[in-house]
């Protein structure tokens, strides 16, 4: 699939956002090494802190389906220009996707720019820091 198709999938996911409290809609598409796609949108909760971001919804869907290797994630949101992943999502994307996972940030004008998770979360805490049992 071409970037334009993935952007379309991200926007479709964004349209399904459940965001009655913030009114801020986010859509993500995660692509696995085998080419499968997983869409995610933010799902808010009346107990606000239980809200789950679009990126984590997409990642947890994928992992729960058995996928473990990912190459790209497309992200769009209601911010005036780019919507960047929050800190919690950066950590989850790093742990489950690795620092080379490409993040394509979709601008509100339809173009996109690409960074890696490593760019977004340098000097990270990660599995290599945990003492083995
Ligand atoms: N949100 C995401 O879905 N992803 C992010 O990385 C940033 C924030 C959502 C959470 C909440 O529903 C709304 O955007 C406003 O913070």
PDB file of C-alpha atoms and ligand atoms in Angstrom:
ATOM      1  CA  UNK A   1       0.000   0.000   0.000  1.00  0.00           C
ATOM      2  CA  UNK A   2       1.095   3.580  -0.630  1.00  0.00           C
ATOM      3  CA  UNK A   3       1.422   6.291   2.042  1.00  0.00           C
ATOM      4  CA  UNK A   4      -1.821   7.822   0.774  1.00  0.00           C
ATOM      5  CA  UNK A   5      -3.663   4.596   1.623  1.00  0.00           C
ATOM      6  CA  UNK A   6      -2.244   4.480   5.123  1.00  0.00           C
ATOM      7  CA  UNK A   7      -3.133   8.154   5.633  1.00  0.00           C
ATOM      8  CA  UNK A   8      -6.669   7.291   4.580  1.00  0.00           C
ATOM      9  CA  UNK A   9      -6.786   4.423   7.119  1.00  0.00           C
ATOM     10  CA  UNK A  10      -5.490   6.734   9.870  1.00  0.00           C
ATOM     11  CA  UNK A  11      -8.169   9.292   9.068  1.00  0.00           C
ATOM     12  CA  UNK A  12     -10.868   6.615   9.076  1.00  0.00           C
ATOM     13  CA  UNK A  13      -9.684   5.545  12.529  1.00  0.00           C
ATOM     14  CA  UNK A  14      -9.649   9.169  13.691  1.00  0.00           C
ATOM     15  CA  UNK A  15     -13.285   9.513  12.638  1.00  0.00           C
ATOM     16  CA  UNK A  16     -14.128   6.668  15.033  1.00  0.00           C
ATOM     17  CA  UNK A  17     -12.463   8.368  18.029  1.00  0.00           C
ATOM     18  CA  UNK A  18     -14.539   8.300  21.187  1.00  0.00           C
ATOM     19  CA  UNK A  19     -13.596  11.692  22.588  1.00  0.00           C
ATOM     20  CA  UNK A  20     -16.650  13.268  24.238  1.00  0.00           C
ATOM     21  CA  UNK A  21     -14.603  14.966  26.973  1.00  0.00           C
ATOM     22  CA  UNK A  22     -11.675  16.524  25.129  1.00  0.00           C
ATOM     23  CA  UNK A  23     -13.253  16.716  21.683  1.00  0.00           C
ATOM     24  CA  UNK A  24      -9.738  15.913  20.386  1.00  0.00           C
ATOM     25  CA  UNK A  25      -9.758  13.040  17.918  1.00  0.00           C
ATOM     26  CA  UNK A  26      -6.679  10.956  17.107  1.00  0.00           C
ATOM     27  CA  UNK A  27      -6.211   8.133  14.608  1.00  0.00           C
ATOM     28  CA  UNK A  28      -3.327   5.703  14.183  1.00  0.00           C
ATOM     29  CA  UNK A  29      -2.408   2.877  11.837  1.00  0.00           C
ATOM     30  CA  UNK A  30       0.275   0.430  12.874  1.00  0.00           C
ATOM     31  CA  UNK A  31       1.894  -1.711  10.177  1.00  0.00           C
ATOM     32  CA  UNK A  32       3.453  -5.063  11.019  1.00  0.00           C
ATOM     33  CA  UNK A  33       6.499  -6.605   9.365  1.00  0.00           C
ATOM     34  CA  UNK A  34       4.145  -8.949   7.503  1.00  0.00           C
ATOM     35  CA  UNK A  35       2.177  -5.984   6.148  1.00  0.00           C
ATOM     36  CA  UNK A  36      -0.893  -6.285   8.348  1.00  0.00           C
ATOM     37  CA  UNK A  37      -2.496  -3.041   9.492  1.00  0.00           C
ATOM     38  CA  UNK A  38      -4.056  -2.241  12.855  1.00  0.00           C
ATOM     39  CA  UNK A  39      -6.128   0.881  13.275  1.00  0.00           C
ATOM     40  CA  UNK A  40      -6.543   2.667  16.594  1.00  0.00           C
ATOM     41  CA  UNK A  41      -8.412   5.706  17.863  1.00  0.00           C
ATOM     42  CA  UNK A  42      -8.463   7.380  21.259  1.00  0.00           C
ATOM     43  CA  UNK A  43     -11.094   5.958  23.591  1.00  0.00           C
ATOM     44  CA  UNK A  44     -11.943   8.316  26.449  1.00  0.00           C
ATOM     45  CA  UNK A  45     -13.518   7.491  29.798  1.00  0.00           C
ATOM     46  CA  UNK A  46     -15.618   9.488  32.272  1.00  0.00           C
ATOM     47  CA  UNK A  47     -12.837   8.699  34.753  1.00  0.00           C
ATOM     48  CA  UNK A  48     -10.465  10.715  32.587  1.00  0.00           C
ATOM     49  CA  UNK A  49      -7.201   8.982  33.432  1.00  0.00           C
ATOM     50  CA  UNK A  50      -8.549   5.686  32.092  1.00  0.00           C
ATOM     51  CA  UNK A  51      -8.539   7.101  28.572  1.00  0.00           C
ATOM     52  CA  UNK A  52      -6.416   5.166  26.096  1.00  0.00           C
ATOM     53  CA  UNK A  53      -4.596   6.928  23.264  1.00  0.00           C
ATOM     54  CA  UNK A  54      -4.942   5.918  19.628  1.00  0.00           C
ATOM     55  CA  UNK A  55      -1.369   4.646  19.351  1.00  0.00           C
ATOM     56  CA  UNK A  56      -1.708   2.330  22.322  1.00  0.00           C
ATOM     57  CA  UNK A  57      -5.071   1.035  21.143  1.00  0.00           C
ATOM     58  CA  UNK A  58      -3.474   0.125  17.794  1.00  0.00           C
ATOM     59  CA  UNK A  59      -0.407  -1.436  19.439  1.00  0.00           C
ATOM     60  CA  UNK A  60      -2.394  -3.450  21.986  1.00  0.00           C
ATOM     61  CA  UNK A  61      -4.761  -4.679  19.293  1.00  0.00           C
ATOM     62  CA  UNK A  62      -1.781  -5.898  17.271  1.00  0.00           C
ATOM     63  CA  UNK A  63       0.005  -7.581  20.156  1.00  0.00           C
ATOM     64  CA  UNK A  64      -3.199  -9.249  21.306  1.00  0.00           C
ATOM     65  CA  UNK A  65      -3.578 -10.650  17.776  1.00  0.00           C
ATOM     66  CA  UNK A  66      -0.126 -12.211  18.061  1.00  0.00           C
ATOM     67  CA  UNK A  67       1.903  -9.716  16.055  1.00  0.00           C
ATOM     68  CA  UNK A  68       5.283  -8.794  17.502  1.00  0.00           C
ATOM     69  CA  UNK A  69       7.220  -7.003  14.739  1.00  0.00           C
ATOM     70  CA  UNK A  70       6.322  -3.583  13.425  1.00  0.00           C
ATOM     71  CA  UNK A  71       7.780  -1.241  10.843  1.00  0.00           C
ATOM     72  CA  UNK A  72       5.647   1.903  10.664  1.00  0.00           C
ATOM     73  CA  UNK A  73       2.920   3.864  12.386  1.00  0.00           C
ATOM     74  CA  UNK A  74       0.894   6.658  10.805  1.00  0.00           C
ATOM     75  CA  UNK A  75      -0.633   9.208  13.172  1.00  0.00           C
ATOM     76  CA  UNK A  76      -3.120  12.019  12.704  1.00  0.00           C
ATOM     77  CA  UNK A  77      -5.016  14.218  15.114  1.00  0.00           C
ATOM     78  CA  UNK A  78      -6.918  17.438  15.573  1.00  0.00           C
ATOM     79  CA  UNK A  79      -3.857  19.589  16.389  1.00  0.00           C
ATOM     80  CA  UNK A  80      -3.430  22.600  14.059  1.00  0.00           C
ATOM     81  CA  UNK A  81      -0.360  21.061  12.390  1.00  0.00           C
ATOM     82  CA  UNK A  82       1.137  17.797  13.664  1.00  0.00           C
ATOM     83  CA  UNK A  83      -0.170  15.659  16.524  1.00  0.00           C
ATOM     84  CA  UNK A  84       2.787  14.135  18.352  1.00  0.00           C
ATOM     85  CA  UNK A  85       2.604  10.958  20.473  1.00  0.00           C
ATOM     86  CA  UNK A  86       2.314  11.639  24.191  1.00  0.00           C
ATOM     87  CA  UNK A  87       5.068  10.499  26.539  1.00  0.00           C
ATOM     88  CA  UNK A  88       3.249   7.353  27.656  1.00  0.00           C
ATOM     89  CA  UNK A  89       2.730   6.262  24.049  1.00  0.00           C
ATOM     90  CA  UNK A  90       6.382   6.922  23.211  1.00  0.00           C
ATOM     91  CA  UNK A  91       7.392   4.514  25.977  1.00  0.00           C
ATOM     92  CA  UNK A  92       4.924   1.836  24.843  1.00  0.00           C
ATOM     93  CA  UNK A  93       5.910   2.217  21.192  1.00  0.00           C
ATOM     94  CA  UNK A  94       9.580   1.921  22.157  1.00  0.00           C
ATOM     95  CA  UNK A  95       9.050  -1.191  24.291  1.00  0.00           C
ATOM     96  CA  UNK A  96       6.841  -3.020  21.804  1.00  0.00           C
ATOM     97  CA  UNK A  97       7.958  -1.528  18.498  1.00  0.00           C
ATOM     98  CA  UNK A  98      11.632  -0.736  19.062  1.00  0.00           C
ATOM     99  CA  UNK A  99      13.585   2.469  18.556  1.00  0.00           C
ATOM    100  CA  UNK A 100      13.699   2.055  14.747  1.00  0.00           C
ATOM    101  CA  UNK A 101       9.912   1.991  14.378  1.00  0.00           C
ATOM    102  CA  UNK A 102       9.069   4.758  11.902  1.00  0.00           C
ATOM    103  CA  UNK A 103       6.421   7.254  12.951  1.00  0.00           C
ATOM    104  CA  UNK A 104       4.778   9.159  10.101  1.00  0.00           C
ATOM    105  CA  UNK A 105       3.244  12.324  11.492  1.00  0.00           C
ATOM    106  CA  UNK A 106       0.392  13.437   9.277  1.00  0.00           C
ATOM    107  CA  UNK A 107       0.063  17.212   8.962  1.00  0.00           C
ATOM    108  CA  UNK A 108      -3.415  18.695   8.892  1.00  0.00           C
ATOM    109  CA  UNK A 109      -2.723  19.680   5.257  1.00  0.00           C
ATOM    110  CA  UNK A 110      -2.376  15.989   4.334  1.00  0.00           C
ATOM    111  CA  UNK A 111       1.423  15.843   3.985  1.00  0.00           C
ATOM    112  CA  UNK A 112       3.527  13.898   6.480  1.00  0.00           C
ATOM    113  CA  UNK A 113       6.990  13.857   8.032  1.00  0.00           C
ATOM    114  CA  UNK A 114       8.806  10.800   9.334  1.00  0.00           C
ATOM    115  CA  UNK A 115      10.722  10.320  12.574  1.00  0.00           C
ATOM    116  CA  UNK A 116      11.661   7.223  14.572  1.00  0.00           C
ATOM    117  CA  UNK A 117      10.614   6.273  18.078  1.00  0.00           C
ATOM    118  CA  UNK A 118      14.279   6.663  19.016  1.00  0.00           C
ATOM    119  CA  UNK A 119      14.103  10.291  17.851  1.00  0.00           C
ATOM    120  CA  UNK A 120      11.018  10.861  19.985  1.00  0.00           C
ATOM    121  CA  UNK A 121      12.343   9.161  23.122  1.00  0.00           C
ATOM    122  CA  UNK A 122      16.133   9.420  23.450  1.00  0.00           C
ATOM    123  CA  UNK A 123      17.944   8.258  26.602  1.00  0.00           C
ATOM    124  CA  UNK A 124      15.038   5.979  27.376  1.00  0.00           C
ATOM    125  CA  UNK A 125      14.384   3.511  30.118  1.00  0.00           C
ATOM    126  CA  UNK A 126      13.942   0.129  28.460  1.00  0.00           C
ATOM    127  CA  UNK A 127      14.033  -3.628  28.956  1.00  0.00           C
ATOM    128  CA  UNK A 128      17.843  -3.709  28.876  1.00  0.00           C
ATOM    129  CA  UNK A 129      17.888  -1.876  32.216  1.00  0.00           C
ATOM    130  CA  UNK A 130      15.924  -4.509  34.067  1.00  0.00           C
ATOM    131  CA  UNK A 131      17.844  -7.002  36.137  1.00  0.00           C
ATOM    132  CA  UNK A 132      17.228 -10.533  34.917  1.00  0.00           C
ATOM    133  CA  UNK A 133      15.449 -12.748  37.480  1.00  0.00           C
TER     134      UNK A 133
HETATM  135  N1  LIG B   1      -4.273  11.404  22.595  1.00  0.00           N
HETATM  136  C1  LIG B   1      -3.952  10.347  21.792  1.00  0.00           C
HETATM  137  O1  LIG B   1      -4.826   9.566  21.391  1.00  0.00           O
HETATM  138  N2  LIG B   1      -2.662  10.156  21.462  1.00  0.00           N
HETATM  139  C2  LIG B   1      -1.635  10.952  21.874  1.00  0.00           C
HETATM  140  O2  LIG B   1      -0.483  10.607  21.698  1.00  0.00           O
HETATM  141  C3  LIG B   1      -1.946  12.242  22.498  1.00  0.00           C
HETATM  142  C4  LIG B   1      -3.279  12.326  23.136  1.00  0.00           C
HETATM  143  C5  LIG B   1      -5.670  11.587  22.993  1.00  0.00           C
HETATM  144  C6  LIG B   1      -5.933  11.305  24.464  1.00  0.00           C
HETATM  145  C7  LIG B   1      -7.166  12.148  24.712  1.00  0.00           C
HETATM  146  O3  LIG B   1      -8.313  11.388  24.366  1.00  0.00           O
HETATM  147  C8  LIG B   1      -7.049  13.306  23.741  1.00  0.00           C
HETATM  148  O4  LIG B   1      -6.073  12.927  22.779  1.00  0.00           O
HETATM  149  C9  LIG B   1      -6.618  14.606  24.377  1.00  0.00           C
HETATM  150  O5  LIG B   1      -5.484  14.455  25.151  1.00  0.00           O
END
